[in-house]
PDB file of C-alpha atoms and ligand atoms in Angstrom:
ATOM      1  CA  UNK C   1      89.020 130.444 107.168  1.00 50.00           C
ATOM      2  CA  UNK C   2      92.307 130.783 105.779  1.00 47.00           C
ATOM      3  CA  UNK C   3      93.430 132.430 103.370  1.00 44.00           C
ATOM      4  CA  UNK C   4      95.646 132.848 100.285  1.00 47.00           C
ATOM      5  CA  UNK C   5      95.611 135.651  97.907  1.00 43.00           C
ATOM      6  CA  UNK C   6      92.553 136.611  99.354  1.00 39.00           C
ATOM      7  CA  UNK C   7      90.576 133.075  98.383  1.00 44.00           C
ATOM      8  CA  UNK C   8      90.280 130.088 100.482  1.00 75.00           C
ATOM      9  CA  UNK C   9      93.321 128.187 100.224  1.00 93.00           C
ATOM     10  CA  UNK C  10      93.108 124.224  99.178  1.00 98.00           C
ATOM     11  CA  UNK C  11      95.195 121.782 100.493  1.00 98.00           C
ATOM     12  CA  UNK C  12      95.365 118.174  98.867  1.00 98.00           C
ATOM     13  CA  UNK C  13      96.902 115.420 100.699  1.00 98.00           C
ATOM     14  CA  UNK C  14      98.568 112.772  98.827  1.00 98.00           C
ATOM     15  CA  UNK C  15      98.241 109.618 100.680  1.00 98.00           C
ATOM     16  CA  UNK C  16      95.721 111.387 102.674  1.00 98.00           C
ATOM     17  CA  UNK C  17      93.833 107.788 103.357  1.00 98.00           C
ATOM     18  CA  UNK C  18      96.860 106.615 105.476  1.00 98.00           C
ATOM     19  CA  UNK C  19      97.340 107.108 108.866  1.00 98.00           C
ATOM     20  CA  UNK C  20      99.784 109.976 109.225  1.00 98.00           C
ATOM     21  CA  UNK C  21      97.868 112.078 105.724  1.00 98.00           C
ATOM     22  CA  UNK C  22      94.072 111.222 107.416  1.00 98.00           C
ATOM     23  CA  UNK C  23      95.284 112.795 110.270  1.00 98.00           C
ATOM     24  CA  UNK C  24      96.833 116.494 109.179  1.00 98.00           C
ATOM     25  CA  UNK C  25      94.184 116.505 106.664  1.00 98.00           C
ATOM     26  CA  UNK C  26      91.495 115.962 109.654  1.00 98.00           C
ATOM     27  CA  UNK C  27      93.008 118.764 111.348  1.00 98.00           C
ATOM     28  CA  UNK C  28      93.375 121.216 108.630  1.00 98.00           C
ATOM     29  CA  UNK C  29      89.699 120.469 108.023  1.00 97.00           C
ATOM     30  CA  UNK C  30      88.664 121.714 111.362  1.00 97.00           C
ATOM     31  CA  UNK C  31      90.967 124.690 111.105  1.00 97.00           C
ATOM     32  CA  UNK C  32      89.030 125.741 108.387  1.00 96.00           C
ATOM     33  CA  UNK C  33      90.939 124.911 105.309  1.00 97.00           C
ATOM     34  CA  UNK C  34      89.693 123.976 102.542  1.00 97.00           C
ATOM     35  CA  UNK C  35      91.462 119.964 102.126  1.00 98.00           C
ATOM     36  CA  UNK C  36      91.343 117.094  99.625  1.00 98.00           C
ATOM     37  CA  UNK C  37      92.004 114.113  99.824  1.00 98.00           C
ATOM     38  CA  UNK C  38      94.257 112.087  97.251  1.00 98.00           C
ATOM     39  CA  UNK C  39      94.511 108.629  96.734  1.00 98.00           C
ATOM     40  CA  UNK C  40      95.453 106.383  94.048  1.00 98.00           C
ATOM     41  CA  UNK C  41      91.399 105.112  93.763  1.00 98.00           C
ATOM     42  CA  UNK C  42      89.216 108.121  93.872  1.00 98.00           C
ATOM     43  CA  UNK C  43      86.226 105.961  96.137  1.00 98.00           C
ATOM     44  CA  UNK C  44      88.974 104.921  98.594  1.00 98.00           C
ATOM     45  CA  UNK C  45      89.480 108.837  99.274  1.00 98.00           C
ATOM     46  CA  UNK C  46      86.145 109.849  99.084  1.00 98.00           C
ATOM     47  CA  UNK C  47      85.289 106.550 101.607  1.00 98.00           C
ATOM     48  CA  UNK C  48      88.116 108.525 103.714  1.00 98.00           C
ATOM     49  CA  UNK C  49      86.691 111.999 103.288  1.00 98.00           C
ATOM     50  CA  UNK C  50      83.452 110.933 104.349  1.00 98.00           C
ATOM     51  CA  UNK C  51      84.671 109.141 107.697  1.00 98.00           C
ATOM     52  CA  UNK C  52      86.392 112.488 108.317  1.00 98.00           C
ATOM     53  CA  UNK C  53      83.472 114.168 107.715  1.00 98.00           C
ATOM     54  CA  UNK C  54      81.825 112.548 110.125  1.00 98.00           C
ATOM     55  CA  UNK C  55      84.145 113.368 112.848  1.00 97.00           C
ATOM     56  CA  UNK C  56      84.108 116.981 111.565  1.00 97.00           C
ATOM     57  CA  UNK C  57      80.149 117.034 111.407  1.00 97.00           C
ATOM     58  CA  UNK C  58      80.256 119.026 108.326  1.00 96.00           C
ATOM     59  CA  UNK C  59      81.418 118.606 104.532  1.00 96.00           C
ATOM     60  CA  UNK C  60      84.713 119.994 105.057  1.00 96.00           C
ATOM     61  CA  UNK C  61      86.960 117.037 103.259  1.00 98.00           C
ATOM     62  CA  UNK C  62      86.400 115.853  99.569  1.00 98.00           C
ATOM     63  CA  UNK C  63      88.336 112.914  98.257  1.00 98.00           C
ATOM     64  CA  UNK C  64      89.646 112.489  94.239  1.00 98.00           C
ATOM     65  CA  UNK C  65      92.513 110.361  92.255  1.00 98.00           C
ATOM     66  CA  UNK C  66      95.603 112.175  93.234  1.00 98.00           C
ATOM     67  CA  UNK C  67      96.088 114.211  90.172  1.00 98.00           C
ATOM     68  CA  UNK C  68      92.840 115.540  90.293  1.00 98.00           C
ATOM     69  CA  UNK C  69      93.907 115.988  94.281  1.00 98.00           C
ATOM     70  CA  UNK C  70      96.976 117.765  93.134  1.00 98.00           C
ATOM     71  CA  UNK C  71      95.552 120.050  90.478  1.00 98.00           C
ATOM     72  CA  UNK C  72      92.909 121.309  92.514  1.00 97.00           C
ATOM     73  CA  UNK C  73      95.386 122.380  94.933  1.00 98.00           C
ATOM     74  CA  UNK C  74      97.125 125.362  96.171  1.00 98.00           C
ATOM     75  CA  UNK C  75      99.433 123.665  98.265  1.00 98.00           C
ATOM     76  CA  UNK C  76      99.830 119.486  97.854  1.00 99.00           C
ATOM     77  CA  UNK C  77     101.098 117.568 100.934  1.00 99.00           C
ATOM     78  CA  UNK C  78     103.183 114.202 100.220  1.00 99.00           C
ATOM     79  CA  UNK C  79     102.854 111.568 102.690  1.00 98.00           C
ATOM     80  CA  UNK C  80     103.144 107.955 101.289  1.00 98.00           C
ATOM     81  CA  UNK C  81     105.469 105.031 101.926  1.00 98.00           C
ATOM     82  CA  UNK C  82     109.091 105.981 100.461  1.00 98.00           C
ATOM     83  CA  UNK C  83     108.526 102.407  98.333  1.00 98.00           C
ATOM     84  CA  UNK C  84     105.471 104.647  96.620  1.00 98.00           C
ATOM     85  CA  UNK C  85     107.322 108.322  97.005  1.00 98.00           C
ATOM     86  CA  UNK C  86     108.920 108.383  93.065  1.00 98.00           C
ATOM     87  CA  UNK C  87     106.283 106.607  91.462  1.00 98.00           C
ATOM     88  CA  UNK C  88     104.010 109.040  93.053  1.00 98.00           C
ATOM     89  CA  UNK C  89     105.964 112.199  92.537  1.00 98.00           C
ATOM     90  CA  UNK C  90     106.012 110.944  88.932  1.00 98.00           C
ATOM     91  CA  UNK C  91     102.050 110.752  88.642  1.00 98.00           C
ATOM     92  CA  UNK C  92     101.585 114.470  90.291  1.00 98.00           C
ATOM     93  CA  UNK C  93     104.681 116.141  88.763  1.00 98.00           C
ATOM     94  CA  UNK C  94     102.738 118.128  85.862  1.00 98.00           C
ATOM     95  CA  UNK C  95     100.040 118.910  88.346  1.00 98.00           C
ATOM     96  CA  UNK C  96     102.067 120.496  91.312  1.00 98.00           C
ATOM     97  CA  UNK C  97     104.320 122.590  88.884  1.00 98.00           C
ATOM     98  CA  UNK C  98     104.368 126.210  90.263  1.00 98.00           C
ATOM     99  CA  UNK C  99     103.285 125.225  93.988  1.00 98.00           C
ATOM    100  CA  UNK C 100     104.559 124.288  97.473  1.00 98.00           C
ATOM    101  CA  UNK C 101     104.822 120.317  98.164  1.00 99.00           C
ATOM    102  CA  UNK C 102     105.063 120.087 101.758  1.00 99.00           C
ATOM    103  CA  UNK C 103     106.889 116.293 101.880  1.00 99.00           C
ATOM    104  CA  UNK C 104     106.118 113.738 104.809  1.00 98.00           C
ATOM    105  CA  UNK C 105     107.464 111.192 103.796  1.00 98.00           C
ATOM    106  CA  UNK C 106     110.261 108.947 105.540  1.00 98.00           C
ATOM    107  CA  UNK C 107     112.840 106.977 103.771  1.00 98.00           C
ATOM    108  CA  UNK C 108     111.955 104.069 106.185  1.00 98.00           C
ATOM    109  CA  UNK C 109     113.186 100.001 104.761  1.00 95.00           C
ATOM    110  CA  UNK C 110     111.010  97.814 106.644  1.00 96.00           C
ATOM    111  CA  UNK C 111     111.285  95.258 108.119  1.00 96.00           C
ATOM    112  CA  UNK C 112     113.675  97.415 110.606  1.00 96.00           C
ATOM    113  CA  UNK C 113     112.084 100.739 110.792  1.00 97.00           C
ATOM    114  CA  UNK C 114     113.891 101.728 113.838  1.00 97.00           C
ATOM    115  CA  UNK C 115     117.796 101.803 112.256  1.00 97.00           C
ATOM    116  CA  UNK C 116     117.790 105.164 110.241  1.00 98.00           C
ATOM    117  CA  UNK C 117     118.389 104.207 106.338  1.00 96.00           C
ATOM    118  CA  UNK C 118     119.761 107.330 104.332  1.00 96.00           C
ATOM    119  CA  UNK C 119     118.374 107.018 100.524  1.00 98.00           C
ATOM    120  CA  UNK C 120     120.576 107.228  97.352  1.00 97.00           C
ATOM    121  CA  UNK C 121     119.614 111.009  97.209  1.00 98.00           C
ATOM    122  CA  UNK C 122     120.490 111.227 101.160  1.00 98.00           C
ATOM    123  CA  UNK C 123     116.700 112.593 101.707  1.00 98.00           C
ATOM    124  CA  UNK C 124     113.489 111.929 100.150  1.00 98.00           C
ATOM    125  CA  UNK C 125     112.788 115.570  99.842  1.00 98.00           C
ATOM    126  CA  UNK C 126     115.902 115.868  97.844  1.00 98.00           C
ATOM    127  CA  UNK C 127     115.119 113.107  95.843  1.00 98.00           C
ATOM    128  CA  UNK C 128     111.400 115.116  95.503  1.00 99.00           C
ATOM    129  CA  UNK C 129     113.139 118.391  94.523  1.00 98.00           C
ATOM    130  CA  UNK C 130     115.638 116.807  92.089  1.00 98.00           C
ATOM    131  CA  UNK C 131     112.560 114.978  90.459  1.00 98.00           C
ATOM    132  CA  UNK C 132     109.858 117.814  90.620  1.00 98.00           C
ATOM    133  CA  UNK C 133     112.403 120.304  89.285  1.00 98.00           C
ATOM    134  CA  UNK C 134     113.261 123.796  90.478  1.00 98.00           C
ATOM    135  CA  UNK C 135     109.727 125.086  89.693  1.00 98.00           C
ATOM    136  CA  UNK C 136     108.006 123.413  92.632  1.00 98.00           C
ATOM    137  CA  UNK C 137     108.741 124.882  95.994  1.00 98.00           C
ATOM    138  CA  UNK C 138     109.516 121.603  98.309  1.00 99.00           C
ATOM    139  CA  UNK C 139     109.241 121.631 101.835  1.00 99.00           C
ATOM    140  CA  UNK C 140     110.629 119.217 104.338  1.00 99.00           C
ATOM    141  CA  UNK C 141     107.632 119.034 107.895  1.00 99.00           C
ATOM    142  CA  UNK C 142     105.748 116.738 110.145  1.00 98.00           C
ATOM    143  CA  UNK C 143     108.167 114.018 109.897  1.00 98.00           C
ATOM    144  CA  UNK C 144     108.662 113.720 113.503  1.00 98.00           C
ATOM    145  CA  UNK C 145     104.665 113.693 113.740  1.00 98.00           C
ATOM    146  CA  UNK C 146     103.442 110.329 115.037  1.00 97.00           C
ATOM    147  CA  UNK C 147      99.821 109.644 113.369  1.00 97.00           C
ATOM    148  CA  UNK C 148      99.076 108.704 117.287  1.00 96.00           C
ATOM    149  CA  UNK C 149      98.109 112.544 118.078  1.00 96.00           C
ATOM    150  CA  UNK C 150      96.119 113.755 114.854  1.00 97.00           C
ATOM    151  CA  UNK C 151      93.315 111.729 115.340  1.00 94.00           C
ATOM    152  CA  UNK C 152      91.380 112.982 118.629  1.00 94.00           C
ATOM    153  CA  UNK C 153      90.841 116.975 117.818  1.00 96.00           C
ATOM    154  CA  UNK C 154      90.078 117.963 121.492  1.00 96.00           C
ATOM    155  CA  UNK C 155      94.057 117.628 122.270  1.00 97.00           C
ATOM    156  CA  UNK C 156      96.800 119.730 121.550  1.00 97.00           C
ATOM    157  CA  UNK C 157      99.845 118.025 119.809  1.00 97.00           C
ATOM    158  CA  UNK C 158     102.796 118.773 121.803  1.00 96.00           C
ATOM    159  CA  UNK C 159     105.528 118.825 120.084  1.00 97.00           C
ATOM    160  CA  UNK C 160     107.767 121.375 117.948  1.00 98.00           C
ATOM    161  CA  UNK C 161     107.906 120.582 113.931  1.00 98.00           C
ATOM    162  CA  UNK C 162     111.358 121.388 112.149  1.00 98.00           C
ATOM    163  CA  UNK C 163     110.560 122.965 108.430  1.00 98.00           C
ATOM    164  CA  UNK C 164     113.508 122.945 106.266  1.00 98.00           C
ATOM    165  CA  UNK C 165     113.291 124.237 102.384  1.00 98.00           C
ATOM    166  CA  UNK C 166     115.414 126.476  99.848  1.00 98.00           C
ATOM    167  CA  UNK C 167     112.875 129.102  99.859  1.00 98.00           C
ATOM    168  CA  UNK C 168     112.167 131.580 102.603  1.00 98.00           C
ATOM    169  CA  UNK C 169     108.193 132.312 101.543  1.00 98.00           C
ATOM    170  CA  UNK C 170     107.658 128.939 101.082  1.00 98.00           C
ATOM    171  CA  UNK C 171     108.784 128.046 105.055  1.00 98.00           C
ATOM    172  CA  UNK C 172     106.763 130.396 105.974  1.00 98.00           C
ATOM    173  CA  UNK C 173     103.766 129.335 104.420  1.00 98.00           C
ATOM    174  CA  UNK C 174     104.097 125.962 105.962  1.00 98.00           C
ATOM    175  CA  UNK C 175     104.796 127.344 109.055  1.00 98.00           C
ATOM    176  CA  UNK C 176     101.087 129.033 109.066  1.00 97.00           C
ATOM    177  CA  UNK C 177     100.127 125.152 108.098  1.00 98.00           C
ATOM    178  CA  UNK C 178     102.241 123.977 111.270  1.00 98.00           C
ATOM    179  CA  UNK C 179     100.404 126.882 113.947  1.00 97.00           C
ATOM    180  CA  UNK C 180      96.969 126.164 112.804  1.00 97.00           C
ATOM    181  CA  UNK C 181      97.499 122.555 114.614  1.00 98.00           C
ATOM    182  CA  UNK C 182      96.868 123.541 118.084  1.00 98.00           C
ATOM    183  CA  UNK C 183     100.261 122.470 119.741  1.00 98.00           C
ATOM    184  CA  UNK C 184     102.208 122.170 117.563  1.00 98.00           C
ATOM    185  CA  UNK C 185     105.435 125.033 117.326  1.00 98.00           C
ATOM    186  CA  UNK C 186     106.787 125.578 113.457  1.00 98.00           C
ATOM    187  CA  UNK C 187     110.660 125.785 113.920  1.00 98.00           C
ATOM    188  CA  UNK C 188     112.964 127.053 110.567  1.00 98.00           C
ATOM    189  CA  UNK C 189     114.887 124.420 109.875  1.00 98.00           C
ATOM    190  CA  UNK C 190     117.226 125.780 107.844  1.00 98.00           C
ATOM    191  CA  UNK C 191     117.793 124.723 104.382  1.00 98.00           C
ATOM    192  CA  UNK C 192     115.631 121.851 102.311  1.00 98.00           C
ATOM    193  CA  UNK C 193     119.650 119.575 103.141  1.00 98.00           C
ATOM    194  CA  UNK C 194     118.663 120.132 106.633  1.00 98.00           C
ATOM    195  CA  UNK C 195     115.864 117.695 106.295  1.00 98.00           C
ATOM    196  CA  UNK C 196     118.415 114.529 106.138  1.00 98.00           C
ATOM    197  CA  UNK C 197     118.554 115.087 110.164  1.00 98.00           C
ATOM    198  CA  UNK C 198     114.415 115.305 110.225  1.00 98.00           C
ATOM    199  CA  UNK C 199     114.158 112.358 108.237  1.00 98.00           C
ATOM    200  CA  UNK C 200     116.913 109.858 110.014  1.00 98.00           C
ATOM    201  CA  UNK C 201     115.053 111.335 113.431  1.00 98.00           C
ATOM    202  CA  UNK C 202     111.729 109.434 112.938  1.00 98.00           C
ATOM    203  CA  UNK C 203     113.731 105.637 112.676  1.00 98.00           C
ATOM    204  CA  UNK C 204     114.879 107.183 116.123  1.00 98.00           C
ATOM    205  CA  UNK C 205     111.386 108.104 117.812  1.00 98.00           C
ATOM    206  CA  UNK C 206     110.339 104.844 116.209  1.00 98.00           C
ATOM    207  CA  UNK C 207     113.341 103.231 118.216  1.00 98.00           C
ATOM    208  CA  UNK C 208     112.205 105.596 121.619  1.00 98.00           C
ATOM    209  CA  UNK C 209     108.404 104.407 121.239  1.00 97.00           C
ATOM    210  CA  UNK C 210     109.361 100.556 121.646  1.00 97.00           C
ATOM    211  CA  UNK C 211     112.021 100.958 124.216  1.00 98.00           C
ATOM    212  CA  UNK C 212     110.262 103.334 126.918  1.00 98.00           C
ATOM    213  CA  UNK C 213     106.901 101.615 125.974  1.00 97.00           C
ATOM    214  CA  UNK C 214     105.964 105.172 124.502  1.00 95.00           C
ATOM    215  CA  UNK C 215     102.601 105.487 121.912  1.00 87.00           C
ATOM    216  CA  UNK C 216     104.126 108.512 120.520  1.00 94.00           C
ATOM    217  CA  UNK C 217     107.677 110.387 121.361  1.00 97.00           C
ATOM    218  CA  UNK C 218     107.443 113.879 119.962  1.00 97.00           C
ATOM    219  CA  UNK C 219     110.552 116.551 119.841  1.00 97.00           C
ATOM    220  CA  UNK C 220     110.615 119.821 121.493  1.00 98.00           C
ATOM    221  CA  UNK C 221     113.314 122.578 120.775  1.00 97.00           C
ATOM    222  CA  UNK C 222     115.149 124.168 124.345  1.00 97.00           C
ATOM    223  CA  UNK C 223     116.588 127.786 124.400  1.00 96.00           C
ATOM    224  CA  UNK C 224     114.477 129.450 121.897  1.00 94.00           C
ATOM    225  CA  UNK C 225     113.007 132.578 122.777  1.00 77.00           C
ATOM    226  CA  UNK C 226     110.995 132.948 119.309  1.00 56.00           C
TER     227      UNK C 226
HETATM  228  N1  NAP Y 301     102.424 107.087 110.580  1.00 60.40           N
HETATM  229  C1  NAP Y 301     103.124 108.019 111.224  1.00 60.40           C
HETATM  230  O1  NAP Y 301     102.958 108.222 112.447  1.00 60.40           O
HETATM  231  C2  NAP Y 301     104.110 108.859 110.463  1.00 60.40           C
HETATM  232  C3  NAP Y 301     104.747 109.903 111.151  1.00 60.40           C
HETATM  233  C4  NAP Y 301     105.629 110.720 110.457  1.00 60.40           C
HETATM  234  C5  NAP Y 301     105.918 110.458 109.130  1.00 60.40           C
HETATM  235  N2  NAP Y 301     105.310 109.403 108.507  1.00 60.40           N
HETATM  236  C6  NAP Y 301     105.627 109.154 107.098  1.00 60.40           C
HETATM  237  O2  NAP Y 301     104.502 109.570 106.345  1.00 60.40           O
HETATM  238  C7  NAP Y 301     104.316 108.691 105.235  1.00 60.40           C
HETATM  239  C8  NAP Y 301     102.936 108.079 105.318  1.00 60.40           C
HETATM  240  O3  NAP Y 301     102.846 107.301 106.491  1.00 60.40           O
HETATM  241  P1  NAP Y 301     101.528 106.498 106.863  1.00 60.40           P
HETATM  242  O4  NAP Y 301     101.780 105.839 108.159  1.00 60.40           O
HETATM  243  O5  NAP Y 301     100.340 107.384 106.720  1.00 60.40           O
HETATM  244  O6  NAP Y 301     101.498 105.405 105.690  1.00 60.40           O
HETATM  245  P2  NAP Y 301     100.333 104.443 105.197  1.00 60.40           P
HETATM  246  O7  NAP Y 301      99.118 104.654 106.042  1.00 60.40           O
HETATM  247  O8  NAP Y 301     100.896 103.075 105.117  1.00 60.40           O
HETATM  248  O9  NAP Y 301     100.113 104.913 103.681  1.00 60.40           O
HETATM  249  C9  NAP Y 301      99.688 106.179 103.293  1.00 60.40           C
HETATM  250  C10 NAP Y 301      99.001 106.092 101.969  1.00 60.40           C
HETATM  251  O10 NAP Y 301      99.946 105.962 100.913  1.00 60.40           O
HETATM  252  C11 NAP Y 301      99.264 105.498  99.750  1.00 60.40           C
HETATM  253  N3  NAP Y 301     100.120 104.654  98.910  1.00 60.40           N
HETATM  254  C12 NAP Y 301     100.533 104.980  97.675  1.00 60.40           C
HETATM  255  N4  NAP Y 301     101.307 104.024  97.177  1.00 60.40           N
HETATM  256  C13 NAP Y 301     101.388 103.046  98.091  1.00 60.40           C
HETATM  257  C14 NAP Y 301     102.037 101.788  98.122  1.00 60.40           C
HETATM  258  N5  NAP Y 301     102.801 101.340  97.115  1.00 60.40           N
HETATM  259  N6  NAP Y 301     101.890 101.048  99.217  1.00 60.40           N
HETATM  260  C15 NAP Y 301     101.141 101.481 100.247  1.00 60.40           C
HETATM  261  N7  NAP Y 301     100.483 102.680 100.267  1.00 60.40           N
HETATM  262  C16 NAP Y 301     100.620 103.449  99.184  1.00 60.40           C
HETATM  263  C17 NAP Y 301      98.041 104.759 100.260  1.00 60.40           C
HETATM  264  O11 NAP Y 301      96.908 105.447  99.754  1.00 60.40           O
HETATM  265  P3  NAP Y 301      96.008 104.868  98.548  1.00 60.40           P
HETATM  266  O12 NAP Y 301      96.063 103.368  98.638  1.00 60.40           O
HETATM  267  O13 NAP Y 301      94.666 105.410  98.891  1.00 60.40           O
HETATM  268  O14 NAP Y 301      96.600 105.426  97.304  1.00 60.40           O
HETATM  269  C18 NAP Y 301      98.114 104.864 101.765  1.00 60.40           C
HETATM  270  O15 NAP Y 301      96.863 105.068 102.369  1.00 60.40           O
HETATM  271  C19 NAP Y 301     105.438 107.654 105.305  1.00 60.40           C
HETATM  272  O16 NAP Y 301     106.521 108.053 104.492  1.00 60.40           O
HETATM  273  C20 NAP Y 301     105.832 107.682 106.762  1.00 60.40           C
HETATM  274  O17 NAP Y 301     107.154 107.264 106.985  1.00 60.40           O
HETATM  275  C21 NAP Y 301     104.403 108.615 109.141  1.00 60.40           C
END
């Protein structure tokens, strides 16, 4: 079990009934967090939480309206559509003051996912920060995550995650969030700015999977020693 200030720390995913949120929040589960699920209808999560449950073969996932997601929450993980990412952040702002949001999210503009499109506030984790206010740690991770490798729980997710935020403690927090996923290597990103190169990545990898008929490219970090 893991821990935080010596109780069992919750995590809530927002958006946790997509594919990429479903997927961390199925692994967390089996690490031995303590995760909710958030949605905008409170049966559509629990529906989700019990399908993960399933998988897990115990009660480790509960679903609830994203508020009630957020305010249960130690730490609150964003991962919707960037068309949903303000109107979200809007709904869970009062609810996630005083925390760490670990954002997800991709300023994709479909149809052409695979040409990187930088948003008016050049990230959407700036655009998070500048909207949450400077109360709410943000975090930048798992962008470069494809959904492709979270689902099957007997194999390791190879591939290195870049964190990027303003504040030190907060990195490192997600970084413990990054290690429990067996595979998967936190790297310090740098600052939360950094994220703009995280973010235009995934049009990228989107770009890789279709060209070298790949199901999901990951990234991997040469001539670290750490
Ligand atoms: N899929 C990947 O492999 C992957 C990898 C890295 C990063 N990302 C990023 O992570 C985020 C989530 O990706 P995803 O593939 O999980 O997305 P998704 O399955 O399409 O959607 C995630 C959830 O967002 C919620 N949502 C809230 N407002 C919405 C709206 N207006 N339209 C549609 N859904 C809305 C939905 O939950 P409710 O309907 O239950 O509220 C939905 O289940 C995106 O920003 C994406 O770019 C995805």
């Amino acid at each position: 079990m893991s821990e935080q200030s010596g109780k069992a720390m919750t995590i809530a995913v927002i958006g946790g009934t997509g594919k990429e949120g479903s997927g961390l929040a199925l692994r967390w589960a089996h690490a031995g967090y303590d995760v909710m699920i958030g949605s905008r209808e409170a049966e559509r999560a629990a529906a989700k939480a019990a399908e993960l449950n399933a998988v897990l073969g115990r009660d480790a996932v509960r679903g609830a309206d994203n508020v009630t997601a957020a305010q249960a929450a130690d730490v609150v993980v964003l991962s919707v559509p960037y068309q949903a990412h303000r109107p979200i952040l809007e709904s869970i702002k009062a609810a996630v003051q005083g925390k760490i949001l670990v954002d997800v999210t991709v300023p994709l503009q479909p149809p052409d996912i695979r040409t990187v499109h930088i948003p008016p506030g050049q990230a959407a984790v700036l655009e998070a920060q500048a909207l949450l206010g400077p109360d709410v740690r943000v975090v930048a991770a798992f962008q470069n995550i494809s959904y492709t490798h979270l689902s099957h729980l007997d194999r390791p997710v190879d591939s290195d995650v870049l964190i990027a935020s303003d504040d030190d403690e907060a990195k490192q927090e997600v970084a413990k969030l990054v290690e429990a996923i067996p595979g998967m290597r936190a790297i310090d990103g740098g600052p939360l700015v950094n994220a703009i190169a995280a973010e235009a990545l995934t049009p990228v990898i989107l770009y890789l999977n279709r060209r070298y008929k790949a199901a999901g490219v990951g990234i991997r970090f040469t001539g670290l020693d750490a």
